[in-house]
mmCIF file with all atom_site columns, C-alpha atoms in Angstrom:
data_model
loop_
_atom_site.group_PDB
_atom_site.id
_atom_site.type_symbol
_atom_site.label_atom_id
_atom_site.label_alt_id
_atom_site.label_comp_id
_atom_site.label_asym_id
_atom_site.label_entity_id
_atom_site.label_seq_id
_atom_site.pdbx_PDB_ins_code
_atom_site.Cartn_x
_atom_site.Cartn_y
_atom_site.Cartn_z
_atom_site.occupancy
_atom_site.B_iso_or_equiv
_atom_site.pdbx_formal_charge
_atom_site.auth_seq_id
_atom_site.auth_comp_id
_atom_site.auth_asym_id
_atom_site.auth_atom_id
_atom_site.pdbx_PDB_model_num
ATOM 1   C CA . UNK A 1 1   ? 0.000   0.000   0.000   1.00 0.00 ? 1   UNK A CA 1
ATOM 2   C CA . UNK A 1 2   ? 1.073   3.580   -0.617  1.00 0.00 ? 2   UNK A CA 1
ATOM 3   C CA . UNK A 1 3   ? 1.725   5.444   2.646   1.00 0.00 ? 3   UNK A CA 1
ATOM 4   C CA . UNK A 1 4   ? 0.942   9.156   2.898   1.00 0.00 ? 4   UNK A CA 1
ATOM 5   C CA . UNK A 1 5   ? 2.595   11.493  5.384   1.00 0.00 ? 5   UNK A CA 1
ATOM 6   C CA . UNK A 1 6   ? 1.836   15.149  6.095   1.00 0.00 ? 6   UNK A CA 1
ATOM 7   C CA . UNK A 1 7   ? 3.647   17.978  7.834   1.00 0.00 ? 7   UNK A CA 1
ATOM 8   C CA . UNK A 1 8   ? 3.117   19.765  10.030  1.00 0.00 ? 8   UNK A CA 1
ATOM 9   C CA . UNK A 1 9   ? 0.494   17.778  11.945  1.00 0.00 ? 9   UNK A CA 1
ATOM 10  C CA . UNK A 1 10  ? -0.832  21.025  13.342  1.00 0.00 ? 10  UNK A CA 1
ATOM 11  C CA . UNK A 1 11  ? -0.170  24.727  13.054  1.00 0.00 ? 11  UNK A CA 1
ATOM 12  C CA . UNK A 1 12  ? -1.417  27.987  14.472  1.00 0.00 ? 12  UNK A CA 1
ATOM 13  C CA . UNK A 1 13  ? -1.754  31.000  12.212  1.00 0.00 ? 13  UNK A CA 1
ATOM 14  C CA . UNK A 1 14  ? -3.278  34.464  12.026  1.00 0.00 ? 14  UNK A CA 1
ATOM 15  C CA . UNK A 1 15  ? -6.007  35.517  9.626   1.00 0.00 ? 15  UNK A CA 1
ATOM 16  C CA . UNK A 1 16  ? -4.198  36.797  6.548   1.00 0.00 ? 16  UNK A CA 1
ATOM 17  C CA . UNK A 1 17  ? -1.178  34.506  6.912   1.00 0.00 ? 17  UNK A CA 1
ATOM 18  C CA . UNK A 1 18  ? 0.144   32.395  4.068   1.00 0.00 ? 18  UNK A CA 1
ATOM 19  C CA . UNK A 1 19  ? -0.088  28.731  5.076   1.00 0.00 ? 19  UNK A CA 1
ATOM 20  C CA . UNK A 1 20  ? 1.685   25.770  3.483   1.00 0.00 ? 20  UNK A CA 1
ATOM 21  C CA . UNK A 1 21  ? 1.039   22.083  4.194   1.00 0.00 ? 21  UNK A CA 1
ATOM 22  C CA . UNK A 1 22  ? 3.160   19.354  2.670   1.00 0.00 ? 22  UNK A CA 1
ATOM 23  C CA . UNK A 1 23  ? 2.295   15.787  1.774   1.00 0.00 ? 23  UNK A CA 1
ATOM 24  C CA . UNK A 1 24  ? 4.624   12.974  0.791   1.00 0.00 ? 24  UNK A CA 1
ATOM 25  C CA . UNK A 1 25  ? 3.791   9.648   -0.845  1.00 0.00 ? 25  UNK A CA 1
ATOM 26  C CA . UNK A 1 26  ? 5.846   6.515   -0.224  1.00 0.00 ? 26  UNK A CA 1
ATOM 27  C CA . UNK A 1 27  ? 6.082   5.919   -3.985  1.00 0.00 ? 27  UNK A CA 1
ATOM 28  C CA . UNK A 1 28  ? 5.541   7.802   -7.224  1.00 0.00 ? 28  UNK A CA 1
ATOM 29  C CA . UNK A 1 29  ? 1.860   8.655   -7.681  1.00 0.00 ? 29  UNK A CA 1
ATOM 30  C CA . UNK A 1 30  ? 2.231   11.059  -10.576 1.00 0.00 ? 30  UNK A CA 1
ATOM 31  C CA . UNK A 1 31  ? -0.361  13.788  -10.085 1.00 0.00 ? 31  UNK A CA 1
ATOM 32  C CA . UNK A 1 32  ? -3.000  11.539  -8.488  1.00 0.00 ? 32  UNK A CA 1
ATOM 33  C CA . UNK A 1 33  ? -3.060  13.625  -5.326  1.00 0.00 ? 33  UNK A CA 1
ATOM 34  C CA . UNK A 1 34  ? -6.130  15.244  -3.784  1.00 0.00 ? 34  UNK A CA 1
ATOM 35  C CA . UNK A 1 35  ? -6.664  17.644  -0.885  1.00 0.00 ? 35  UNK A CA 1
ATOM 36  C CA . UNK A 1 36  ? -9.682  17.760  1.437   1.00 0.00 ? 36  UNK A CA 1
ATOM 37  C CA . UNK A 1 37  ? -10.862 20.159  4.137   1.00 0.00 ? 37  UNK A CA 1
ATOM 38  C CA . UNK A 1 38  ? -12.761 18.776  7.110   1.00 0.00 ? 38  UNK A CA 1
ATOM 39  C CA . UNK A 1 39  ? -14.549 20.570  9.913   1.00 0.00 ? 39  UNK A CA 1
ATOM 40  C CA . UNK A 1 40  ? -16.027 18.738  12.933  1.00 0.00 ? 40  UNK A CA 1
ATOM 41  C CA . UNK A 1 41  ? -19.524 17.419  12.273  1.00 0.00 ? 41  UNK A CA 1
ATOM 42  C CA . UNK A 1 42  ? -19.443 18.447  8.627   1.00 0.00 ? 42  UNK A CA 1
ATOM 43  C CA . UNK A 1 43  ? -18.974 16.551  5.388   1.00 0.00 ? 43  UNK A CA 1
ATOM 44  C CA . UNK A 1 44  ? -15.388 16.581  4.132   1.00 0.00 ? 44  UNK A CA 1
ATOM 45  C CA . UNK A 1 45  ? -14.890 18.941  1.191   1.00 0.00 ? 45  UNK A CA 1
ATOM 46  C CA . UNK A 1 46  ? -12.770 18.298  -1.890  1.00 0.00 ? 46  UNK A CA 1
ATOM 47  C CA . UNK A 1 47  ? -10.491 21.290  -2.506  1.00 0.00 ? 47  UNK A CA 1
ATOM 48  C CA . UNK A 1 48  ? -7.901  20.184  -5.059  1.00 0.00 ? 48  UNK A CA 1
ATOM 49  C CA . UNK A 1 49  ? -7.684  17.137  -7.328  1.00 0.00 ? 49  UNK A CA 1
ATOM 50  C CA . UNK A 1 50  ? -5.016  16.014  -9.742  1.00 0.00 ? 50  UNK A CA 1
ATOM 51  C CA . UNK A 1 51  ? -2.448  17.817  -7.557  1.00 0.00 ? 51  UNK A CA 1
ATOM 52  C CA . UNK A 1 52  ? -3.260  21.266  -8.985  1.00 0.00 ? 52  UNK A CA 1
ATOM 53  C CA . UNK A 1 53  ? -6.882  21.432  -10.193 1.00 0.00 ? 53  UNK A CA 1
ATOM 54  C CA . UNK A 1 54  ? -9.131  23.608  -8.063  1.00 0.00 ? 54  UNK A CA 1
ATOM 55  C CA . UNK A 1 55  ? -12.509 21.981  -7.457  1.00 0.00 ? 55  UNK A CA 1
ATOM 56  C CA . UNK A 1 56  ? -15.495 24.021  -8.619  1.00 0.00 ? 56  UNK A CA 1
ATOM 57  C CA . UNK A 1 57  ? -16.632 26.531  -6.005  1.00 0.00 ? 57  UNK A CA 1
ATOM 58  C CA . UNK A 1 58  ? -13.390 26.496  -4.004  1.00 0.00 ? 58  UNK A CA 1
ATOM 59  C CA . UNK A 1 59  ? -11.852 29.949  -3.426  1.00 0.00 ? 59  UNK A CA 1
ATOM 60  C CA . UNK A 1 60  ? -8.773  30.792  -5.450  1.00 0.00 ? 60  UNK A CA 1
ATOM 61  C CA . UNK A 1 61  ? -6.706  31.395  -2.300  1.00 0.00 ? 61  UNK A CA 1
ATOM 62  C CA . UNK A 1 62  ? -6.294  27.604  -2.228  1.00 0.00 ? 62  UNK A CA 1
ATOM 63  C CA . UNK A 1 63  ? -3.696  26.121  -4.573  1.00 0.00 ? 63  UNK A CA 1
ATOM 64  C CA . UNK A 1 64  ? -1.848  22.856  -4.976  1.00 0.00 ? 64  UNK A CA 1
ATOM 65  C CA . UNK A 1 65  ? 1.479   21.896  -6.458  1.00 0.00 ? 65  UNK A CA 1
ATOM 66  C CA . UNK A 1 66  ? 3.803   18.953  -6.876  1.00 0.00 ? 66  UNK A CA 1
ATOM 67  C CA . UNK A 1 67  ? 4.117   15.634  -8.646  1.00 0.00 ? 67  UNK A CA 1
ATOM 68  C CA . UNK A 1 68  ? 5.696   12.252  -8.055  1.00 0.00 ? 68  UNK A CA 1
ATOM 69  C CA . UNK A 1 69  ? 6.086   11.956  -4.285  1.00 0.00 ? 69  UNK A CA 1
ATOM 70  C CA . UNK A 1 70  ? 6.078   15.516  -2.921  1.00 0.00 ? 70  UNK A CA 1
ATOM 71  C CA . UNK A 1 71  ? 3.072   17.820  -2.861  1.00 0.00 ? 71  UNK A CA 1
ATOM 72  C CA . UNK A 1 72  ? 2.004   21.107  -1.297  1.00 0.00 ? 72  UNK A CA 1
ATOM 73  C CA . UNK A 1 73  ? -1.275  22.783  -0.387  1.00 0.00 ? 73  UNK A CA 1
ATOM 74  C CA . UNK A 1 74  ? -1.045  26.560  -0.019  1.00 0.00 ? 74  UNK A CA 1
ATOM 75  C CA . UNK A 1 75  ? -3.594  28.964  1.390   1.00 0.00 ? 75  UNK A CA 1
ATOM 76  C CA . UNK A 1 76  ? -2.450  32.379  0.212   1.00 0.00 ? 76  UNK A CA 1
ATOM 77  C CA . UNK A 1 77  ? -4.308  34.461  2.805   1.00 0.00 ? 77  UNK A CA 1
ATOM 78  C CA . UNK A 1 78  ? -5.917  32.505  5.639   1.00 0.00 ? 78  UNK A CA 1
ATOM 79  C CA . UNK A 1 79  ? -9.546  33.375  6.285   1.00 0.00 ? 79  UNK A CA 1
ATOM 80  C CA . UNK A 1 80  ? -11.677 32.642  9.392   1.00 0.00 ? 80  UNK A CA 1
ATOM 81  C CA . UNK A 1 81  ? -13.586 29.949  7.464   1.00 0.00 ? 81  UNK A CA 1
ATOM 82  C CA . UNK A 1 82  ? -10.325 28.088  6.731   1.00 0.00 ? 82  UNK A CA 1
ATOM 83  C CA . UNK A 1 83  ? -9.681  26.859  10.255  1.00 0.00 ? 83  UNK A CA 1
ATOM 84  C CA . UNK A 1 84  ? -10.069 23.111  9.817   1.00 0.00 ? 84  UNK A CA 1
ATOM 85  C CA . UNK A 1 85  ? -8.146  19.885  9.313   1.00 0.00 ? 85  UNK A CA 1
ATOM 86  C CA . UNK A 1 86  ? -6.651  19.235  5.879   1.00 0.00 ? 86  UNK A CA 1
ATOM 87  C CA . UNK A 1 87  ? -6.005  15.773  4.444   1.00 0.00 ? 87  UNK A CA 1
ATOM 88  C CA . UNK A 1 88  ? -4.128  14.651  1.367   1.00 0.00 ? 88  UNK A CA 1
ATOM 89  C CA . UNK A 1 89  ? -5.106  11.461  -0.446  1.00 0.00 ? 89  UNK A CA 1
ATOM 90  C CA . UNK A 1 90  ? -3.643  9.465   -3.306  1.00 0.00 ? 90  UNK A CA 1
ATOM 91  C CA . UNK A 1 91  ? -5.997  8.159   -5.988  1.00 0.00 ? 91  UNK A CA 1
ATOM 92  C CA . UNK A 1 92  ? -3.322  6.459   -8.087  1.00 0.00 ? 92  UNK A CA 1
ATOM 93  C CA . UNK A 1 93  ? -3.987  2.886   -6.947  1.00 0.00 ? 93  UNK A CA 1
ATOM 94  C CA . UNK A 1 94  ? -6.320  1.208   -4.470  1.00 0.00 ? 94  UNK A CA 1
ATOM 95  C CA . UNK A 1 95  ? -6.359  1.276   -1.522  1.00 0.00 ? 95  UNK A CA 1
ATOM 96  C CA . UNK A 1 96  ? -6.723  5.025   -1.929  1.00 0.00 ? 96  UNK A CA 1
ATOM 97  C CA . UNK A 1 97  ? -4.870  6.101   1.190   1.00 0.00 ? 97  UNK A CA 1
ATOM 98  C CA . UNK A 1 98  ? -5.168  9.360   3.105   1.00 0.00 ? 98  UNK A CA 1
ATOM 99  C CA . UNK A 1 99  ? -2.605  11.250  5.122   1.00 0.00 ? 99  UNK A CA 1
ATOM 100 C CA . UNK A 1 100 ? -3.014  11.683  8.893   1.00 0.00 ? 100 UNK A CA 1
ATOM 101 C CA . UNK A 1 101 ? -4.112  15.298  8.570   1.00 0.00 ? 101 UNK A CA 1
ATOM 102 C CA . UNK A 1 102 ? -2.896  18.814  9.369   1.00 0.00 ? 102 UNK A CA 1
ATOM 103 C CA . UNK A 1 103 ? -4.987  20.834  11.804  1.00 0.00 ? 103 UNK A CA 1
ATOM 104 C CA . UNK A 1 104 ? -4.987  24.601  11.233  1.00 0.00 ? 104 UNK A CA 1
ATOM 105 C CA . UNK A 1 105 ? -6.187  26.693  14.152  1.00 0.00 ? 105 UNK A CA 1
ATOM 106 C CA . UNK A 1 106 ? -6.285  30.309  15.204  1.00 0.00 ? 106 UNK A CA 1
ATOM 107 C CA . UNK A 1 107 ? -3.196  31.930  16.719  1.00 0.00 ? 107 UNK A CA 1
ATOM 108 C CA . UNK B 2 1   ? -30.137 19.874  -3.638  1.00 0.00 ? 1   UNK B CA 1
ATOM 109 C CA . UNK B 2 2   ? -27.085 17.821  -4.552  1.00 0.00 ? 2   UNK B CA 1
ATOM 110 C CA . UNK B 2 3   ? -26.340 15.583  -1.579  1.00 0.00 ? 3   UNK B CA 1
ATOM 111 C CA . UNK B 2 4   ? -25.809 12.114  -0.195  1.00 0.00 ? 4   UNK B CA 1
ATOM 112 C CA . UNK B 2 5   ? -27.223 11.087  3.177   1.00 0.00 ? 5   UNK B CA 1
ATOM 113 C CA . UNK B 2 6   ? -26.067 8.068   5.163   1.00 0.00 ? 6   UNK B CA 1
ATOM 114 C CA . UNK B 2 7   ? -28.061 6.071   7.683   1.00 0.00 ? 7   UNK B CA 1
ATOM 115 C CA . UNK B 2 8   ? -27.994 2.768   9.521   1.00 0.00 ? 8   UNK B CA 1
ATOM 116 C CA . UNK B 2 9   ? -25.225 3.285   12.031  1.00 0.00 ? 9   UNK B CA 1
ATOM 117 C CA . UNK B 2 10  ? -25.508 2.217   15.644  1.00 0.00 ? 10  UNK B CA 1
ATOM 118 C CA . UNK B 2 11  ? -24.040 0.298   18.555  1.00 0.00 ? 11  UNK B CA 1
ATOM 119 C CA . UNK B 2 12  ? -23.353 -3.403  17.975  1.00 0.00 ? 12  UNK B CA 1
ATOM 120 C CA . UNK B 2 13  ? -21.337 -6.151  19.657  1.00 0.00 ? 13  UNK B CA 1
ATOM 121 C CA . UNK B 2 14  ? -18.251 -7.764  18.108  1.00 0.00 ? 14  UNK B CA 1
ATOM 122 C CA . UNK B 2 15  ? -19.213 -10.413 15.582  1.00 0.00 ? 15  UNK B CA 1
ATOM 123 C CA . UNK B 2 16  ? -22.563 -8.810  14.768  1.00 0.00 ? 16  UNK B CA 1
ATOM 124 C CA . UNK B 2 17  ? -23.698 -7.300  11.462  1.00 0.00 ? 17  UNK B CA 1
ATOM 125 C CA . UNK B 2 18  ? -24.964 -3.924  10.304  1.00 0.00 ? 18  UNK B CA 1
ATOM 126 C CA . UNK B 2 19  ? -26.160 -2.559  6.974   1.00 0.00 ? 19  UNK B CA 1
ATOM 127 C CA . UNK B 2 20  ? -25.474 1.051   6.076   1.00 0.00 ? 20  UNK B CA 1
ATOM 128 C CA . UNK B 2 21  ? -27.519 2.901   3.462   1.00 0.00 ? 21  UNK B CA 1
ATOM 129 C CA . UNK B 2 22  ? -26.841 6.045   1.498   1.00 0.00 ? 22  UNK B CA 1
ATOM 130 C CA . UNK B 2 23  ? -29.465 7.907   -0.513  1.00 0.00 ? 23  UNK B CA 1
ATOM 131 C CA . UNK B 2 24  ? -28.411 10.351  -3.222  1.00 0.00 ? 24  UNK B CA 1
ATOM 132 C CA . UNK B 2 25  ? -30.352 13.291  -4.613  1.00 0.00 ? 25  UNK B CA 1
ATOM 133 C CA . UNK B 2 26  ? -29.859 16.168  -7.001  1.00 0.00 ? 26  UNK B CA 1
ATOM 134 C CA . UNK B 2 27  ? -27.730 14.339  -9.572  1.00 0.00 ? 27  UNK B CA 1
ATOM 135 C CA . UNK B 2 28  ? -27.983 11.396  -11.972 1.00 0.00 ? 28  UNK B CA 1
ATOM 136 C CA . UNK B 2 29  ? -26.945 8.674   -9.541  1.00 0.00 ? 29  UNK B CA 1
ATOM 137 C CA . UNK B 2 30  ? -26.580 5.970   -12.197 1.00 0.00 ? 30  UNK B CA 1
ATOM 138 C CA . UNK B 2 31  ? -23.811 7.959   -13.911 1.00 0.00 ? 31  UNK B CA 1
ATOM 139 C CA . UNK B 2 32  ? -21.443 7.822   -10.956 1.00 0.00 ? 32  UNK B CA 1
ATOM 140 C CA . UNK B 2 33  ? -19.177 5.401   -9.164  1.00 0.00 ? 33  UNK B CA 1
ATOM 141 C CA . UNK B 2 34  ? -19.720 5.485   -5.391  1.00 0.00 ? 34  UNK B CA 1
ATOM 142 C CA . UNK B 2 35  ? -17.373 5.026   -2.434  1.00 0.00 ? 35  UNK B CA 1
ATOM 143 C CA . UNK B 2 36  ? -17.537 4.166   1.248   1.00 0.00 ? 36  UNK B CA 1
ATOM 144 C CA . UNK B 2 37  ? -14.914 5.784   3.463   1.00 0.00 ? 37  UNK B CA 1
ATOM 145 C CA . UNK B 2 38  ? -14.578 5.727   7.253   1.00 0.00 ? 38  UNK B CA 1
ATOM 146 C CA . UNK B 2 39  ? -12.789 7.729   9.894   1.00 0.00 ? 39  UNK B CA 1
ATOM 147 C CA . UNK B 2 40  ? -11.916 6.288   13.279  1.00 0.00 ? 40  UNK B CA 1
ATOM 148 C CA . UNK B 2 41  ? -11.566 8.642   16.253  1.00 0.00 ? 41  UNK B CA 1
ATOM 149 C CA . UNK B 2 42  ? -8.322  10.622  16.079  1.00 0.00 ? 42  UNK B CA 1
ATOM 150 C CA . UNK B 2 43  ? -7.256  9.147   12.733  1.00 0.00 ? 43  UNK B CA 1
ATOM 151 C CA . UNK B 2 44  ? -7.269  10.142  9.092   1.00 0.00 ? 44  UNK B CA 1
ATOM 152 C CA . UNK B 2 45  ? -9.946  8.842   6.743   1.00 0.00 ? 45  UNK B CA 1
ATOM 153 C CA . UNK B 2 46  ? -9.681  5.281   5.437   1.00 0.00 ? 46  UNK B CA 1
ATOM 154 C CA . UNK B 2 47  ? -11.069 4.423   1.996   1.00 0.00 ? 47  UNK B CA 1
ATOM 155 C CA . UNK B 2 48  ? -12.990 1.122   2.158   1.00 0.00 ? 48  UNK B CA 1
ATOM 156 C CA . UNK B 2 49  ? -14.628 0.322   -1.152  1.00 0.00 ? 49  UNK B CA 1
ATOM 157 C CA . UNK B 2 50  ? -16.025 1.574   -4.434  1.00 0.00 ? 50  UNK B CA 1
ATOM 158 C CA . UNK B 2 51  ? -18.661 0.279   -6.822  1.00 0.00 ? 51  UNK B CA 1
ATOM 159 C CA . UNK B 2 52  ? -18.965 1.137   -10.482 1.00 0.00 ? 52  UNK B CA 1
ATOM 160 C CA . UNK B 2 53  ? -22.020 2.874   -11.914 1.00 0.00 ? 53  UNK B CA 1
ATOM 161 C CA . UNK B 2 54  ? -23.515 -0.368  -13.229 1.00 0.00 ? 54  UNK B CA 1
ATOM 162 C CA . UNK B 2 55  ? -22.345 -2.539  -10.316 1.00 0.00 ? 55  UNK B CA 1
ATOM 163 C CA . UNK B 2 56  ? -20.025 -4.561  -12.550 1.00 0.00 ? 56  UNK B CA 1
ATOM 164 C CA . UNK B 2 57  ? -16.884 -3.620  -10.590 1.00 0.00 ? 57  UNK B CA 1
ATOM 165 C CA . UNK B 2 58  ? -16.311 -3.557  -6.847  1.00 0.00 ? 58  UNK B CA 1
ATOM 166 C CA . UNK B 2 59  ? -12.993 -3.015  -5.085  1.00 0.00 ? 59  UNK B CA 1
ATOM 167 C CA . UNK B 2 60  ? -12.232 -3.320  -1.373  1.00 0.00 ? 60  UNK B CA 1
ATOM 168 C CA . UNK B 2 61  ? -9.507  -2.413  1.077   1.00 0.00 ? 61  UNK B CA 1
ATOM 169 C CA . UNK B 2 62  ? -7.773  -5.415  2.635   1.00 0.00 ? 62  UNK B CA 1
ATOM 170 C CA . UNK B 2 63  ? -9.087  -4.443  6.077   1.00 0.00 ? 63  UNK B CA 1
ATOM 171 C CA . UNK B 2 64  ? -12.689 -5.174  5.058   1.00 0.00 ? 64  UNK B CA 1
ATOM 172 C CA . UNK B 2 65  ? -12.447 -7.583  2.124   1.00 0.00 ? 65  UNK B CA 1
ATOM 173 C CA . UNK B 2 66  ? -14.462 -10.724 2.849   1.00 0.00 ? 66  UNK B CA 1
ATOM 174 C CA . UNK B 2 67  ? -16.438 -9.056  5.664   1.00 0.00 ? 67  UNK B CA 1
ATOM 175 C CA . UNK B 2 68  ? -18.008 -6.020  3.973   1.00 0.00 ? 68  UNK B CA 1
ATOM 176 C CA . UNK B 2 69  ? -20.032 -5.957  0.752   1.00 0.00 ? 69  UNK B CA 1
ATOM 177 C CA . UNK B 2 70  ? -20.887 -2.864  -1.266  1.00 0.00 ? 70  UNK B CA 1
ATOM 178 C CA . UNK B 2 71  ? -23.970 -2.812  -3.483  1.00 0.00 ? 71  UNK B CA 1
ATOM 179 C CA . UNK B 2 72  ? -26.263 -0.300  -5.127  1.00 0.00 ? 72  UNK B CA 1
ATOM 180 C CA . UNK B 2 73  ? -29.782 0.122   -6.449  1.00 0.00 ? 73  UNK B CA 1
ATOM 181 C CA . UNK B 2 74  ? -29.876 2.778   -9.144  1.00 0.00 ? 74  UNK B CA 1
ATOM 182 C CA . UNK B 2 75  ? -33.685 2.834   -9.188  1.00 0.00 ? 75  UNK B CA 1
ATOM 183 C CA . UNK B 2 76  ? -33.628 3.835   -5.516  1.00 0.00 ? 76  UNK B CA 1
ATOM 184 C CA . UNK B 2 77  ? -30.621 6.172   -5.949  1.00 0.00 ? 77  UNK B CA 1
ATOM 185 C CA . UNK B 2 78  ? -28.970 4.243   -3.129  1.00 0.00 ? 78  UNK B CA 1
ATOM 186 C CA . UNK B 2 79  ? -25.712 2.549   -2.225  1.00 0.00 ? 79  UNK B CA 1
ATOM 187 C CA . UNK B 2 80  ? -25.282 0.114   0.643   1.00 0.00 ? 80  UNK B CA 1
ATOM 188 C CA . UNK B 2 81  ? -22.547 -1.357  2.812   1.00 0.00 ? 81  UNK B CA 1
ATOM 189 C CA . UNK B 2 82  ? -23.285 -4.712  4.402   1.00 0.00 ? 82  UNK B CA 1
ATOM 190 C CA . UNK B 2 83  ? -20.891 -5.160  7.308   1.00 0.00 ? 83  UNK B CA 1
ATOM 191 C CA . UNK B 2 84  ? -20.522 -8.639  8.805   1.00 0.00 ? 84  UNK B CA 1
ATOM 192 C CA . UNK B 2 85  ? -18.370 -10.004 11.623  1.00 0.00 ? 85  UNK B CA 1
ATOM 193 C CA . UNK B 2 86  ? -17.779 -6.520  12.989  1.00 0.00 ? 86  UNK B CA 1
ATOM 194 C CA . UNK B 2 87  ? -14.706 -5.867  15.124  1.00 0.00 ? 87  UNK B CA 1
ATOM 195 C CA . UNK B 2 88  ? -13.943 -3.253  17.771  1.00 0.00 ? 88  UNK B CA 1
ATOM 196 C CA . UNK B 2 89  ? -11.523 -1.636  15.299  1.00 0.00 ? 89  UNK B CA 1
ATOM 197 C CA . UNK B 2 90  ? -14.405 -1.022  12.853  1.00 0.00 ? 90  UNK B CA 1
ATOM 198 C CA . UNK B 2 91  ? -15.666 1.709   15.199  1.00 0.00 ? 91  UNK B CA 1
ATOM 199 C CA . UNK B 2 92  ? -15.750 4.897   13.106  1.00 0.00 ? 92  UNK B CA 1
ATOM 200 C CA . UNK B 2 93  ? -17.816 7.462   11.277  1.00 0.00 ? 93  UNK B CA 1
ATOM 201 C CA . UNK B 2 94  ? -18.787 5.952   7.934   1.00 0.00 ? 94  UNK B CA 1
ATOM 202 C CA . UNK B 2 95  ? -19.142 8.212   4.903   1.00 0.00 ? 95  UNK B CA 1
ATOM 203 C CA . UNK B 2 96  ? -20.742 7.620   1.562   1.00 0.00 ? 96  UNK B CA 1
ATOM 204 C CA . UNK B 2 97  ? -19.131 9.624   -1.246  1.00 0.00 ? 97  UNK B CA 1
ATOM 205 C CA . UNK B 2 98  ? -19.756 10.205  -4.931  1.00 0.00 ? 98  UNK B CA 1
ATOM 206 C CA . UNK B 2 99  ? -16.779 9.606   -7.190  1.00 0.00 ? 99  UNK B CA 1
ATOM 207 C CA . UNK B 2 100 ? -15.551 12.188  -9.669  1.00 0.00 ? 100 UNK B CA 1
ATOM 208 C CA . UNK B 2 101 ? -13.795 9.573   -11.788 1.00 0.00 ? 101 UNK B CA 1
ATOM 209 C CA . UNK B 2 102 ? -13.693 5.763   -11.803 1.00 0.00 ? 102 UNK B CA 1
ATOM 210 C CA . UNK B 2 103 ? -12.771 5.091   -8.227  1.00 0.00 ? 103 UNK B CA 1
ATOM 211 C CA . UNK B 2 104 ? -10.945 6.826   -5.411  1.00 0.00 ? 104 UNK B CA 1
ATOM 212 C CA . UNK B 2 105 ? -11.709 10.508  -5.953  1.00 0.00 ? 105 UNK B CA 1
ATOM 213 C CA . UNK B 2 106 ? -14.626 11.495  -3.734  1.00 0.00 ? 106 UNK B CA 1
ATOM 214 C CA . UNK B 2 107 ? -16.064 14.869  -4.686  1.00 0.00 ? 107 UNK B CA 1
ATOM 215 C CA . UNK B 2 108 ? -19.316 14.812  -2.690  1.00 0.00 ? 108 UNK B CA 1
ATOM 216 C CA . UNK B 2 109 ? -19.471 13.396  0.838   1.00 0.00 ? 109 UNK B CA 1
ATOM 217 C CA . UNK B 2 110 ? -22.288 12.950  3.302   1.00 0.00 ? 110 UNK B CA 1
ATOM 218 C CA . UNK B 2 111 ? -22.090 13.926  6.955   1.00 0.00 ? 111 UNK B CA 1
ATOM 219 C CA . UNK B 2 112 ? -21.568 10.325  7.970   1.00 0.00 ? 112 UNK B CA 1
ATOM 220 C CA . UNK B 2 113 ? -23.180 7.750   10.221  1.00 0.00 ? 113 UNK B CA 1
ATOM 221 C CA . UNK B 2 114 ? -21.560 6.516   13.429  1.00 0.00 ? 114 UNK B CA 1
ATOM 222 C CA . UNK B 2 115 ? -20.816 2.832   13.957  1.00 0.00 ? 115 UNK B CA 1
ATOM 223 C CA . UNK B 2 116 ? -19.685 1.715   17.401  1.00 0.00 ? 116 UNK B CA 1
ATOM 224 C CA . UNK B 2 117 ? -18.571 -1.860  18.001  1.00 0.00 ? 117 UNK B CA 1
ATOM 225 C CA . UNK B 2 118 ? -18.248 -2.664  21.669  1.00 0.00 ? 118 UNK B CA 1
ATOM 226 C CA . UNK B 2 119 ? -19.002 -5.523  24.009  1.00 0.00 ? 119 UNK B CA 1
#
C-alpha cells in the first residue's frame, strides 16, 4: 500500500497569513493527489484534485502543487472559514490512502 | 439539492452485522461510481470500497475484504454497505461519497453515520 505522510500535523496562524502544508507519498503517484478540508460534524470537502486542479466553487486562495512523491497545499491568505483539518489522499492505486491530517487553528 | 445522506449506524457487539444505506439526490446517480470511506476517532480517513455505476466492478480495502459488501440500487438512488463479523476496530464514522472519476476521488461526501462496536 502507498503510505501518505503530512507535515506539520498542526499549526497555528493568524487571519491573513500564508499557510503551506506538505504531503509525501511513499512511492511515485504522478499527479494523483487530492486535498480535502474537514470541519467537525461536517462533510469533508474536496479542494484540489489532480495535484493542482481547483474543485469548482473552491476559493482561489487555495492552490496545490507537486508531482511524483512531494506535494504542497497553499492557502495564500488565511480566512476565518479556513480553520479546519486538511487531508491529502492518493488516488493512483487502491487502496486510496489518506494522510493523517494537518490541523490549522487560530493563533 | 445535490447531496448524499447516510443512515444505519448504531451500537453493535463484536461479531454482529450492520447494513449502512446512502441515498443520493440532485444528480444522476446511475452515472457515478460510489465510495464508502470511514474515519476512526483521532485518525485520518480510510477508503474502504467503491462500486462502479452499473455494479459490474467492486474493489475493497484489505481491512474489510471478505467481511463487507458494497452494493447499489440505481432505481432507488442508493448505495449500501453490508458489514458482517464486525470488530472493535471497525468503530468509526462511515461516509458515503460520490466519485468524480472511476474510483478513489470522492467529490461529494455525506455527513456520515456513526458505527460503534463494543461488548
